[in-house]
Coordinates of C-alpha atoms in Angstrom, one line a residue:
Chain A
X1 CA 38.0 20.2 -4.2
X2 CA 41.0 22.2 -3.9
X3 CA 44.7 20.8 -2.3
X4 CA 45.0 22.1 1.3
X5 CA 48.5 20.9 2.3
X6 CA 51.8 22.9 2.2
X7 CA 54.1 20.3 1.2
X8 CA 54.0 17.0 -0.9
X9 CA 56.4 14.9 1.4
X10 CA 55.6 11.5 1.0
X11 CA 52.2 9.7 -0.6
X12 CA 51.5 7.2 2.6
X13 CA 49.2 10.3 4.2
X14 CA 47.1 11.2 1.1
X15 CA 43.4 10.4 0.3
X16 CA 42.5 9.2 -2.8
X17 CA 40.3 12.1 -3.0
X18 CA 44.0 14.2 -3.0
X19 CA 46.0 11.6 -5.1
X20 CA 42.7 11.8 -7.7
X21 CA 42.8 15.4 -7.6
X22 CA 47.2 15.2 -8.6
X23 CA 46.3 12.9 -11.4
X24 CA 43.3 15.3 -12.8
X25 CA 45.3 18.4 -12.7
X26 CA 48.2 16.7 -14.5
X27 CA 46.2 16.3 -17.3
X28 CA 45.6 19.9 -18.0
X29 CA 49.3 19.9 -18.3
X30 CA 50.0 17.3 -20.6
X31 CA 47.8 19.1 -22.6
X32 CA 49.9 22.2 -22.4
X33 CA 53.1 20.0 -22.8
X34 CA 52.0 19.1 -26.4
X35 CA 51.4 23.0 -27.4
X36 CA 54.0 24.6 -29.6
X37 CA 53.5 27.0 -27.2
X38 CA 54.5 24.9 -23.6
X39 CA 54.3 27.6 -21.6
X40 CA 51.6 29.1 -18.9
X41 CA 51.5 32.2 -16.7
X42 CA 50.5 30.4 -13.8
X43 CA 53.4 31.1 -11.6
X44 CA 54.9 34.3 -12.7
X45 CA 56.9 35.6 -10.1
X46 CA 57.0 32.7 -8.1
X47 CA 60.4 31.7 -7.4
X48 CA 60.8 27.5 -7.1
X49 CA 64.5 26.1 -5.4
X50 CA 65.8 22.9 -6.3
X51 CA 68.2 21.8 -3.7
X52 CA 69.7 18.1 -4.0
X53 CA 71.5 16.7 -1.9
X54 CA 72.4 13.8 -4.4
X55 CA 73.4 13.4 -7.7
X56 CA 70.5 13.3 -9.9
X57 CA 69.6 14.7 -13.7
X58 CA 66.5 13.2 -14.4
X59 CA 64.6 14.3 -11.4
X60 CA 65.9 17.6 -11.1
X61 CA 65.8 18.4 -14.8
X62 CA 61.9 17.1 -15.2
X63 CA 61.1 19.7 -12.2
X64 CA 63.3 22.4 -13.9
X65 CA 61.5 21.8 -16.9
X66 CA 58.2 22.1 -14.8
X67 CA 58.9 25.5 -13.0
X68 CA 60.0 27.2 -16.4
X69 CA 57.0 25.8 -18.2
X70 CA 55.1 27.5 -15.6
X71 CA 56.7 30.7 -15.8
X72 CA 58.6 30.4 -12.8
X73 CA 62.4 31.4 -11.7
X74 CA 64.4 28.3 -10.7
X75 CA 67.6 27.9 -8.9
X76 CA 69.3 25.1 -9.0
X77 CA 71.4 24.4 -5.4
X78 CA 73.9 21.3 -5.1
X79 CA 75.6 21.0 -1.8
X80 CA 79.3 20.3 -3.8
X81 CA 78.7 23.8 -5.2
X82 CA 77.7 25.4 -1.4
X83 CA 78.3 26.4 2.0
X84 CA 77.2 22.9 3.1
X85 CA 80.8 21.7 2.7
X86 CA 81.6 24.0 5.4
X87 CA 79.4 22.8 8.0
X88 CA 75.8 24.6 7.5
X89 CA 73.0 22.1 9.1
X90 CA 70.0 21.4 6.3
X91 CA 68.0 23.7 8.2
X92 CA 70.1 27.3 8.0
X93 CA 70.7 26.0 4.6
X94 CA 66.6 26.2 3.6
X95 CA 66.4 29.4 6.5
X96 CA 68.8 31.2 3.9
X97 CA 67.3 30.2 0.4
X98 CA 63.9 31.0 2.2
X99 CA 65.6 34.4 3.0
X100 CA 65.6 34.7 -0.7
X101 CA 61.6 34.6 -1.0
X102 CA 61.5 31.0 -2.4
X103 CA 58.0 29.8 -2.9
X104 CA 58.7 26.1 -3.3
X105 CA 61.6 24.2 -2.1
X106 CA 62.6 20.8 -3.9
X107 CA 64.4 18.9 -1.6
X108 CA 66.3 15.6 -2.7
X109 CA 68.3 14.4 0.5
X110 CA 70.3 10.9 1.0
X111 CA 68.5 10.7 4.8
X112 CA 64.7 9.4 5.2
X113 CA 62.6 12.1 7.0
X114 CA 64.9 15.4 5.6
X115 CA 61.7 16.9 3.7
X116 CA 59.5 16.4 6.8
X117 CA 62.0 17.9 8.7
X118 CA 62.4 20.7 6.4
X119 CA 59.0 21.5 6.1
X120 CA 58.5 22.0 9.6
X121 CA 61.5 24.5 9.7
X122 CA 60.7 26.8 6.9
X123 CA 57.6 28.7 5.5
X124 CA 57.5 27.8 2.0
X125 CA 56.5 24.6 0.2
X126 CA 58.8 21.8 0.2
X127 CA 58.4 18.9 -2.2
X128 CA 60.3 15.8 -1.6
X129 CA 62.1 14.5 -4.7
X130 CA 63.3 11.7 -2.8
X131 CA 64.2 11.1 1.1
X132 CA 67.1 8.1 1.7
X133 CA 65.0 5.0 1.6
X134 CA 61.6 6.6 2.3
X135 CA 59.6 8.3 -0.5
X136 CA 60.0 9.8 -3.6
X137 CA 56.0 10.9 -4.1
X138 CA 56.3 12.6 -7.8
X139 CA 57.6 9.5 -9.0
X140 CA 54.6 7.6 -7.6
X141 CA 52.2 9.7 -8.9
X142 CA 53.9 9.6 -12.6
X143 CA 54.2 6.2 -12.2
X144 CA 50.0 6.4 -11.8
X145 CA 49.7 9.0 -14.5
X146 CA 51.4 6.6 -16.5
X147 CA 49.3 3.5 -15.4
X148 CA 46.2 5.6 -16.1
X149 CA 46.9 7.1 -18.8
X150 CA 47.1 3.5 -20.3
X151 CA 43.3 3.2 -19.8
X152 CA 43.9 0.7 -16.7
X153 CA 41.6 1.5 -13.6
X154 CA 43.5 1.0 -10.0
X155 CA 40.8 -1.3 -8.4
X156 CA 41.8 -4.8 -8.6
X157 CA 44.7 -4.0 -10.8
X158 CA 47.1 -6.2 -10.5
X159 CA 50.9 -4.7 -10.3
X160 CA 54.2 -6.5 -9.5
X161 CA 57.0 -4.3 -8.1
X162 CA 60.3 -6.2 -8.9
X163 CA 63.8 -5.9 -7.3
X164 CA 65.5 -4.2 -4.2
X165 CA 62.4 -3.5 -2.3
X166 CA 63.8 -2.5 1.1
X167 CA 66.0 0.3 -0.6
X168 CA 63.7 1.3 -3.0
X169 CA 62.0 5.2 -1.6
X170 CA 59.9 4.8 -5.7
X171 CA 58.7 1.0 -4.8
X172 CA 57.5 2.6 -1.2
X173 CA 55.8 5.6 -2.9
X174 CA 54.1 3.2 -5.2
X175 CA 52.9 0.7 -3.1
X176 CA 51.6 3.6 -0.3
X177 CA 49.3 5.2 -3.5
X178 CA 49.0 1.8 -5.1
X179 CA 46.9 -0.1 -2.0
X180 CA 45.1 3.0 -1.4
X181 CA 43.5 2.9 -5.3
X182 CA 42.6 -0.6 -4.4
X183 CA 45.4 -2.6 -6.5
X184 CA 46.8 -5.9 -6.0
X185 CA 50.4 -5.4 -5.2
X186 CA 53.1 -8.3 -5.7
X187 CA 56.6 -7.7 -4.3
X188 CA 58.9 -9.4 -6.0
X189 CA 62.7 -10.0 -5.2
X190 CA 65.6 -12.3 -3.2
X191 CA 64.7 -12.4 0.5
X192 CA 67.7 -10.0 1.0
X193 CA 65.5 -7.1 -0.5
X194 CA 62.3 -7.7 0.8
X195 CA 61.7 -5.3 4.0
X196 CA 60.9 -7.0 7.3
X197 CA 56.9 -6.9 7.6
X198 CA 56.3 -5.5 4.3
X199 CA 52.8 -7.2 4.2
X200 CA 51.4 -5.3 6.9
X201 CA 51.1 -2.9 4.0
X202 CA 48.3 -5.0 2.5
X203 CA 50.6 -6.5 -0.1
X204 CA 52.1 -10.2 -1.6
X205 CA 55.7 -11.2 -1.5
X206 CA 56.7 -13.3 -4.3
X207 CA 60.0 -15.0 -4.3
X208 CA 59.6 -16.8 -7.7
X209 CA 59.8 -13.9 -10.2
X210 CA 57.4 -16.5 -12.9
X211 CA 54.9 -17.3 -10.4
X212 CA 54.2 -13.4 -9.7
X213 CA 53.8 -12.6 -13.0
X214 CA 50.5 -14.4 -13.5
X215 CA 47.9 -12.5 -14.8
X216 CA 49.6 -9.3 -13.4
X217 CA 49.2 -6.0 -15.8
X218 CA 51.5 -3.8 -14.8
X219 CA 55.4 -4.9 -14.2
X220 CA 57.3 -2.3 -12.4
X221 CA 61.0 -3.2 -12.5
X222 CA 63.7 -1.3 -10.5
X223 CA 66.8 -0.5 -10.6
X224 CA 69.5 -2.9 -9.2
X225 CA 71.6 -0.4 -7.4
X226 CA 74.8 -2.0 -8.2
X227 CA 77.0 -0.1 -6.0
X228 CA 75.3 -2.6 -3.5
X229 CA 76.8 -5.5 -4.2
X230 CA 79.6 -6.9 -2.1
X231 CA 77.0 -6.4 0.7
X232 CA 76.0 -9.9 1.3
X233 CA 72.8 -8.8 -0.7
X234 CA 73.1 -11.0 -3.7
X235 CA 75.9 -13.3 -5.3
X236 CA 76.8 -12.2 -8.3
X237 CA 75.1 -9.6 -10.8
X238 CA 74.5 -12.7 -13.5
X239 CA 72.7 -14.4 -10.8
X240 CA 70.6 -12.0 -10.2
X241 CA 69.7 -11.3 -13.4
X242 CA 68.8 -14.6 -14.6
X243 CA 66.4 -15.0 -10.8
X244 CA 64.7 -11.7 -11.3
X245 CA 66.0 -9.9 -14.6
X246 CA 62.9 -9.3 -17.2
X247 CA 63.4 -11.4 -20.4
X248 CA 60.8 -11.2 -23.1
X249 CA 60.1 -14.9 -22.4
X250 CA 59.3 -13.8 -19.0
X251 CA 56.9 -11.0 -20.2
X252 CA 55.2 -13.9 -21.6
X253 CA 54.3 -14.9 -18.6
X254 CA 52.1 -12.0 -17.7
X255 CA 48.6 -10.9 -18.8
X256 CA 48.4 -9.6 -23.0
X257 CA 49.2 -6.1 -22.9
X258 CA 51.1 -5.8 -19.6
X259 CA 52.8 -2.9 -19.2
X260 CA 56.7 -2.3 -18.8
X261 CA 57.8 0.7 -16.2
X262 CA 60.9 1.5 -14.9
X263 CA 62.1 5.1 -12.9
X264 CA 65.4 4.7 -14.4
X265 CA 68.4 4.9 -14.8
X266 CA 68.2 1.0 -16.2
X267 CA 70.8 -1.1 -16.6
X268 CA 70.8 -3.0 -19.4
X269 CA 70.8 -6.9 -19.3
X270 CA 70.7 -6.8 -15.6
X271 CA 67.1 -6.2 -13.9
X272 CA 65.6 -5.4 -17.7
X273 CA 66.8 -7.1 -21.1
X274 CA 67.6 -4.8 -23.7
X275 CA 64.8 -6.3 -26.0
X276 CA 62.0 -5.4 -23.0
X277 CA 63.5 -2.1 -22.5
X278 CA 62.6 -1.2 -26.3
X279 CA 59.7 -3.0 -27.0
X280 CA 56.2 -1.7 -27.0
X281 CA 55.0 -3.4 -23.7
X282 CA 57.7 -0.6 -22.1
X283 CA 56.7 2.7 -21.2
X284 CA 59.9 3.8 -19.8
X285 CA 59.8 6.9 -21.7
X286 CA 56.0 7.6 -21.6
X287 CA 57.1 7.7 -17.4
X288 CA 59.7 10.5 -18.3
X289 CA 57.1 12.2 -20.9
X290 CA 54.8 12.3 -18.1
X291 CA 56.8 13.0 -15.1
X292 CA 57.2 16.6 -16.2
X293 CA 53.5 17.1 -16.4
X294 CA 52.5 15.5 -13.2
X295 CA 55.2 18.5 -11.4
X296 CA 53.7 20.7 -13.2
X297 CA 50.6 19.9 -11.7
X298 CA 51.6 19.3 -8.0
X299 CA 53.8 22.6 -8.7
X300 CA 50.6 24.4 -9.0
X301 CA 48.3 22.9 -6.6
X302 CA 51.3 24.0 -3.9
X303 CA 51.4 27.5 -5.5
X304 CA 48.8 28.7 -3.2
X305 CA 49.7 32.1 -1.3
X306 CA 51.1 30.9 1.9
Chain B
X1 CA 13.5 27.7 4.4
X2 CA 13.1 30.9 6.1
X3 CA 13.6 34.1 4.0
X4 CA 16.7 35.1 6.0
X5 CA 18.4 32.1 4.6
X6 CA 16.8 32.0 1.1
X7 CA 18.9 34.4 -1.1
X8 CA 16.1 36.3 -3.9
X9 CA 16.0 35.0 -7.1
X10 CA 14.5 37.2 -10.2
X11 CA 14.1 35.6 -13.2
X12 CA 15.4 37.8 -16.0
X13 CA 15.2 35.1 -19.4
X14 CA 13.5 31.3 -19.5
X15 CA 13.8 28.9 -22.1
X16 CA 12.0 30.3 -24.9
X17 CA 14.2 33.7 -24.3
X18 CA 17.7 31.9 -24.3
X19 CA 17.1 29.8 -27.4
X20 CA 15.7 32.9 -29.4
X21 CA 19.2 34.9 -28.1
X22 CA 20.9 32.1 -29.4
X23 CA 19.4 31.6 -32.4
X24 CA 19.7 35.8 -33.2
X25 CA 23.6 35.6 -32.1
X26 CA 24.1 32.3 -34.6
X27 CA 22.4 34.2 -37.6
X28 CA 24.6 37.8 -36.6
X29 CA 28.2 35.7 -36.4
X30 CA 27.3 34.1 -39.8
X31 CA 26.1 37.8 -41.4
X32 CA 29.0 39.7 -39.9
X33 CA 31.9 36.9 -41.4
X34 CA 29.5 36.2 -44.3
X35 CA 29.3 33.0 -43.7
X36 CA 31.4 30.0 -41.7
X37 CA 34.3 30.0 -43.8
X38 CA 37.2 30.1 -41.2
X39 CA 35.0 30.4 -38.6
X40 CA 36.0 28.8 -35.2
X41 CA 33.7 29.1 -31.8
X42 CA 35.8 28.7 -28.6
X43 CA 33.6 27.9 -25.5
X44 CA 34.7 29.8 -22.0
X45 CA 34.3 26.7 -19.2
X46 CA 31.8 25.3 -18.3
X47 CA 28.9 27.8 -19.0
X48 CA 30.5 29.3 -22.5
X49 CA 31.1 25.4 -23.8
X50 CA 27.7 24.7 -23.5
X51 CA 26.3 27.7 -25.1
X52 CA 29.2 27.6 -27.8
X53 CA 27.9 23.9 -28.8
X54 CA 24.2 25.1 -29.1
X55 CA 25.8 28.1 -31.5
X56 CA 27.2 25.3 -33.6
X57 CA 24.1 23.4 -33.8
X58 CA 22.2 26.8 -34.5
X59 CA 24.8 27.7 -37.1
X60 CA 24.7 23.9 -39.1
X61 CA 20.6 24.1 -39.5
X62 CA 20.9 27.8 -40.5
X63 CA 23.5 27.4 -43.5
X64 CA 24.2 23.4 -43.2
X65 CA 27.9 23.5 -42.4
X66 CA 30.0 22.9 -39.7
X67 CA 32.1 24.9 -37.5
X68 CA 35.1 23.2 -35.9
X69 CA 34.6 24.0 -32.0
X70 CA 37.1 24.2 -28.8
X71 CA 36.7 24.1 -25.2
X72 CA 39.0 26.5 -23.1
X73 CA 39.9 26.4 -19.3
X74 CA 41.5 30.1 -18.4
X75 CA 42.5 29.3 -14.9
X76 CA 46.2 29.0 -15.7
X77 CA 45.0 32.7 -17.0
X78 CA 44.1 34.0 -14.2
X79 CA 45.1 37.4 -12.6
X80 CA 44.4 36.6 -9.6
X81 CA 46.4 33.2 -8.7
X82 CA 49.3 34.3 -7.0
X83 CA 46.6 35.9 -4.5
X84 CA 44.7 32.9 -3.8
X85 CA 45.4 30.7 -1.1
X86 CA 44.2 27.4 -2.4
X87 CA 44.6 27.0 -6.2
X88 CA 41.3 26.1 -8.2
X89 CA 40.9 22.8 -9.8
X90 CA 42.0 22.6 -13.7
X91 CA 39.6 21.6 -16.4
X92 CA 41.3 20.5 -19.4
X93 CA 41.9 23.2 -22.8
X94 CA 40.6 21.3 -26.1
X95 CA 40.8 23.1 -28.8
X96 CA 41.3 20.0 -31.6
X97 CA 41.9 22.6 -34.8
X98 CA 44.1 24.8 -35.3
X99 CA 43.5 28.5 -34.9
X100 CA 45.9 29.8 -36.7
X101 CA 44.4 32.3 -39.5
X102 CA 41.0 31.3 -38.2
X103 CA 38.4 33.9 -37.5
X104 CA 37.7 32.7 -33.2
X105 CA 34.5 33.6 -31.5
X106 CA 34.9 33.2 -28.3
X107 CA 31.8 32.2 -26.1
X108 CA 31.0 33.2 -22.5
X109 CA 27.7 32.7 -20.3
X110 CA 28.4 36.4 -18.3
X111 CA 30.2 38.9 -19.3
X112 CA 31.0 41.1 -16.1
X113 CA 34.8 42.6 -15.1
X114 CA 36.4 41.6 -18.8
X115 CA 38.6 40.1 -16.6
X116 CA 37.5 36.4 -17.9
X117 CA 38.1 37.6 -21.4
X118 CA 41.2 39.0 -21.2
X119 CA 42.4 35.5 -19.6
X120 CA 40.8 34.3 -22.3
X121 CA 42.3 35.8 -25.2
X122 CA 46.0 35.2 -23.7
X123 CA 45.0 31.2 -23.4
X124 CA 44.1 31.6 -27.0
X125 CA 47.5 33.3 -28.0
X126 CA 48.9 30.8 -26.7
X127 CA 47.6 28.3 -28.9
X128 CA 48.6 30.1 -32.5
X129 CA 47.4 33.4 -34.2
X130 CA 43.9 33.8 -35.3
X131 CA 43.2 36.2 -37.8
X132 CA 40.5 37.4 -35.3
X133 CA 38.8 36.9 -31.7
X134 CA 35.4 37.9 -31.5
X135 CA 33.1 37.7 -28.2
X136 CA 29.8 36.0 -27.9
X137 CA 28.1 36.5 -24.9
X138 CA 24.6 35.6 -23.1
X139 CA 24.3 37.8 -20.5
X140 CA 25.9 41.1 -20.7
X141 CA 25.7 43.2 -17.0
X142 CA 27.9 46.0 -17.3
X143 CA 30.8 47.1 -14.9
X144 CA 34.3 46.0 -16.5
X145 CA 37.1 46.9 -15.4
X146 CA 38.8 46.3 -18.8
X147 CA 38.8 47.4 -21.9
X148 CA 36.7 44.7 -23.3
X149 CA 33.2 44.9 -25.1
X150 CA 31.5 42.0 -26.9
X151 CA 30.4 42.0 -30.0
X152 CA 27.0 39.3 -29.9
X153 CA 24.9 39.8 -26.9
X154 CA 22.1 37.8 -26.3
X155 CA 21.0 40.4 -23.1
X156 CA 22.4 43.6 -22.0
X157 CA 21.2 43.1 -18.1
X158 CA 21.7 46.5 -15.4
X159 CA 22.7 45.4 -12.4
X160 CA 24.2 46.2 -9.2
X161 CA 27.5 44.9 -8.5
X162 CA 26.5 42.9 -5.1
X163 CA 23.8 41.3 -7.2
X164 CA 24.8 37.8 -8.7
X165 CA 23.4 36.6 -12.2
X166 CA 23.4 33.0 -12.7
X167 CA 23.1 31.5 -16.0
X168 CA 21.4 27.7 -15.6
X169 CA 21.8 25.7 -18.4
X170 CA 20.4 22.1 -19.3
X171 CA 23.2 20.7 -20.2
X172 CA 24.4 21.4 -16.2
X173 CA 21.6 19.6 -15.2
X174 CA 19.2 22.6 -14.6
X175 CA 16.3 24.0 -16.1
X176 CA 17.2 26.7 -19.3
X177 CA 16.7 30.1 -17.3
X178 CA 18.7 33.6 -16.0
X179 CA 18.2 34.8 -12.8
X180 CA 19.9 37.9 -10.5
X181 CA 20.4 37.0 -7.2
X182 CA 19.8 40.0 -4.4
X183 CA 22.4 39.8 -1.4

C-alpha cells in the first residue's frame, strides 16, 4: 500500500493500515541513519520549508536533519525574523513561501487547527509539527517507533501517559494512535489536567500516580510546563512533583522492563527524577535517535508529485 | 476466464532450467575471481535476494566456503521518484559486512532498461567502496537504455518491449518458472 494523503496534520484520522505503513518506512531509514554515509537521493530538488511559529530546537532541527539527509533544500522561517510582525495573515505567509516552489511545508503554530487551515489554503504538503493544544503527529509516531522498536506489540499494551493532559498536543497524538493499535491507555495527572470527557476516547483516568502504574509497560511522562503555574492549576512545583514526579521507587511499581519516554525538554527533579532520566528503563534519547528517522519517512511518503 | 481477460503466458525456463542457470552462473563467478576470497553477492529486492541466496548455497557445495551476502532495496535510488505521485513502499537495505575492498556481485531476476542497476550501483556507493561490482542476472531481455551490460547470465531472452517477463520463484510462494507475458 502506498500513502494517499497530502498532509500529515494530526494522527486522530489515520488507519492503522496508514500508521503501520509510517512505522515500516521509518525503518528503512534508521537503517540509512546508521550508514557512514547518511544520506539518500530521494528528494533531490525538492525544496522542504520549516516555518514555526514557536520557539522550538528540537523539533525543527530533527526535521532539518531529515530533509538534508534526504537530499533536500530546507529553509528555515521564524515569524521574529519575518513579515509576520508586520501584519501578514498565516495564509499570505504560506501563499508566498509556496510562490517559492516549496514541496513540503512544516508548520509549528501556537493555535490548534493552523496546519488544517493551512493545508486547505496552499498546494504543497503541510506537516504539522505541533498545533496549540491539538496534535503534534511526528511525535506520536516516534513515540511508537520507539515503543516498537523495543520489541512491545500495541495490542493490549499497557501505557500510562503522566502529567498535564489537557495541554498536552504529544499526550493527544499518542493516545489518538495509541487506542487505535489496541493499547490500554492510563491518563495520569491532578484533576486540573485532565481534559473534560477524555474517556470518551476509549481511555482510564488515574488520579493516584502508584495505582496506574500497575503492571503498565510503557510510562510516558510529560513535561510540566512550568510557565503554567500561578494558574490555579497546581500548588506548588514540590507538590507536584512528589503526587506525580517519577522516582525510581515509583518505577518499581510498574511491570520488569517498563519503559521510560519523555518528548522533552525535561525538567529535572520535577515530573522525572534525575536518576530515571539516566537510567536504562529511559529511552529519552532513543525518542530523539528515532525521531529523525520517522520524518524521514513521513518526508518521503509526502514527497509524491502533487 | 475468458481469453480477452486472460493475459498469454509462454513459458520460457522451468525448474530444471533455472537451477542448471544457477548452478553455471555459481561455477563462472568463482572461475572469473578464482575463487570466493573477497567475494560478496548483493541481492536486488525481492527477486535478486532470492536468487542471490541460491548462488550462495550453489557456491558453498561447489568450493565449501561461504560468501557473506546483502539484501538491497534501490527505491530511494530511483530516477523516477520525483515523477511519481504516490511514493512506493520501502523494503529495508541489509548488507551486514562491509563492502569496502570487496569484490560485489550484484544479483538481479531481469535485467531490462539498466535503469535498476544503475540505482543499484549508487545504493551500493553509498555503503563504502568495493574494489568491484559485478552483475548477475537470470533473465537478460535486451533494450537498455543505459550503458549497463551484465557479466553472468543465466538467459539472454528477445523480446518485445510491450511483452512482460515474469520471473516466479519458490521462495515467493510460486512454482520455479519464466514466462513472457503478451499484452
Amino acid at each position: 500500500m502506498s500513502l494517499k494523503r497530502k498532509d500529515l496534520l494530526s494522527l486522530a484520522p489515520l488507519s492503522v493500515e496508514e500508521i503501520r505503513l509510517m512505522l515500516e518506512t521509518a525503518d528503512s531509514f534508521k537503517e540509512v541513519t546508521g550508514r557512514d554515509i547518511k544520506k539518500v537521493p530521494a528528494l533531490r530538488g525538492r525544496t522542504v520549508v520549516n516555518l514555526f511559529f514557536e520557539p522550538s530546537t528540537r523539533t525543527r532541527t530533527s526535521f532539518e536533519l531529515a530533509a538534508k539527509r534526504l537530499s533536500a533544500d530546507v529553509i528555515n522561517f521564524s515569524p521574529s525574523s519575518s513579515s509576520v510582525v508586520k501584519g501578514e495573515t498565516l495564509l499570505d505567509t504560506a501563499r508566498n513561501i509556496e510562490a517559492m516552489q516549496a514541496d513540503i511545508i512544516v508548520l509549528r503554530h501556537p493555535s490548534a487547527g493552523a496546519a488544517e487551515a493551512l493545508a486547505r489554503g496552499v498546494k504543497s504538503s503541510v506537516i504539522n509539527a505541533g498545533d496549540g493544544w491539538h496534535e503534534h503527529p511526528t511525535q506520536g509516531l516516534l513515540d511508537l517507533y520507539t515503543i516498537r522498536e523495543r520489541g512491545l506489540s500495541f495490542e493490549g499494551l499497557r501505557v500510562a501517559i503522566v502529567g498535564d493532559v489537557a495541554h498536552s498536543r504529544v499526550a493527544r497524538s499518542n493516545i489518538h494512535a495509541l487506542v487505535k493499535l489496541g493499547a490500554e491507555v492510563r491518563l495520569v495527572g491532578p484533576p486540573t489536567m485532565m481534559p473534560f470527557g477524555v474517556e470518551k476516547l476509549g481511555v482510564g483516568v488515574y488520579y493516584d500516580f502508584d495505582e496506574a502504574l500497575r503492571g503498565v509497560q510503557v510510562i510516558m511522562m510529560l513535561r510540566l510546563q512550568l510557565e503554567r503555574q500561578g494558574k490555579a492549576l497546581f500548588p506548588t512545583i514540590r507538590e507536584y512533583a512528589r503526587l506525580y514526579g517519577l522516582t525510581g521507587e515509583r518505577v518499581k511499581l510498574a511491570e520488569p522492563g517498563v519503559i521510560v519516554m519523555h518528548p522533552g525538554p525535561i525538567n529535572r527533579g520535577v515530573e522525572i527524577a534525575p536518576e530515571v532520566a539516566d537510567s536504562l528503563s529511559s529511552v529519552i534519547l532513543d525518542q530523539v535517535a528515532n525521531g529523525v528517522a520517522v520524518r524521514m519517512g513521513i518526508l518521503y511518503l509526502l514527497s509524491g508529485a502533487n | 476466464m475468458s481469453s480477452g481477460e486472460r493475459q498469454a503466458e509462454r513459458l520460457v525456463m522451468d525448474a530444471g532450467d533455472i537451477a542448471r542457470a544457477v548452478t553455471r552462473i555459481a561455477h563462472e563467478i568463482l572461475e572469473r575471481n578464482k575463487g570466493v576470497q573477497a567475494l560478496g553477492l548483493v541481492g536486488i529486492r525481492t527477486g535478486g535476494v532470492h536468487l542471490a541466496y541460491r548462488l550462495v548455497k550453489r557456491i558453498q557445495e561447489i568450493e565449501s566456503a561461504s560468501v557473506p551476502i546483502g539484501e538491497l532495496d534501490i527505491t530511494l535510488y530511483r530516477d523516477d521518484l520525483s515523477l511519481r505521485k504516490e511514493q512506493p513502499v520501502l523494503r529495508k537495505t541489509s548488507v551486514p559486512f562491509d563492502i569496502s575492498d570487496r569484490i560485489i556481485v550484484l544479483v538481479d531476476d531481469v535485467l531490462f532498461t539498466g535503469r535498476t542497476i544503475r540505482a543499484a550501483m549508487d545504493g551500493l556507493i553509498d555503503l563504502g567502496r568495493p574494489a568491484e561490482i559485478q552483475l548477475a542476472v537470470l533473465v537478460d531481455r535486451g533494450h537498455r537504455q543505459l550503458p549497463i551490460k551484465a557479466n553472468y547470465i543465466g538467459k539472454n531472452l528477445p523480446t518485445s518491449r510491450e511483452e512482460k517477463v515474469q520471473v516466479m520463484l519458490e521462495e515467493a510462494g510460486e512454482d520455479d518458472r519464466v514466462v513472457i507475458l503478451k499484452p
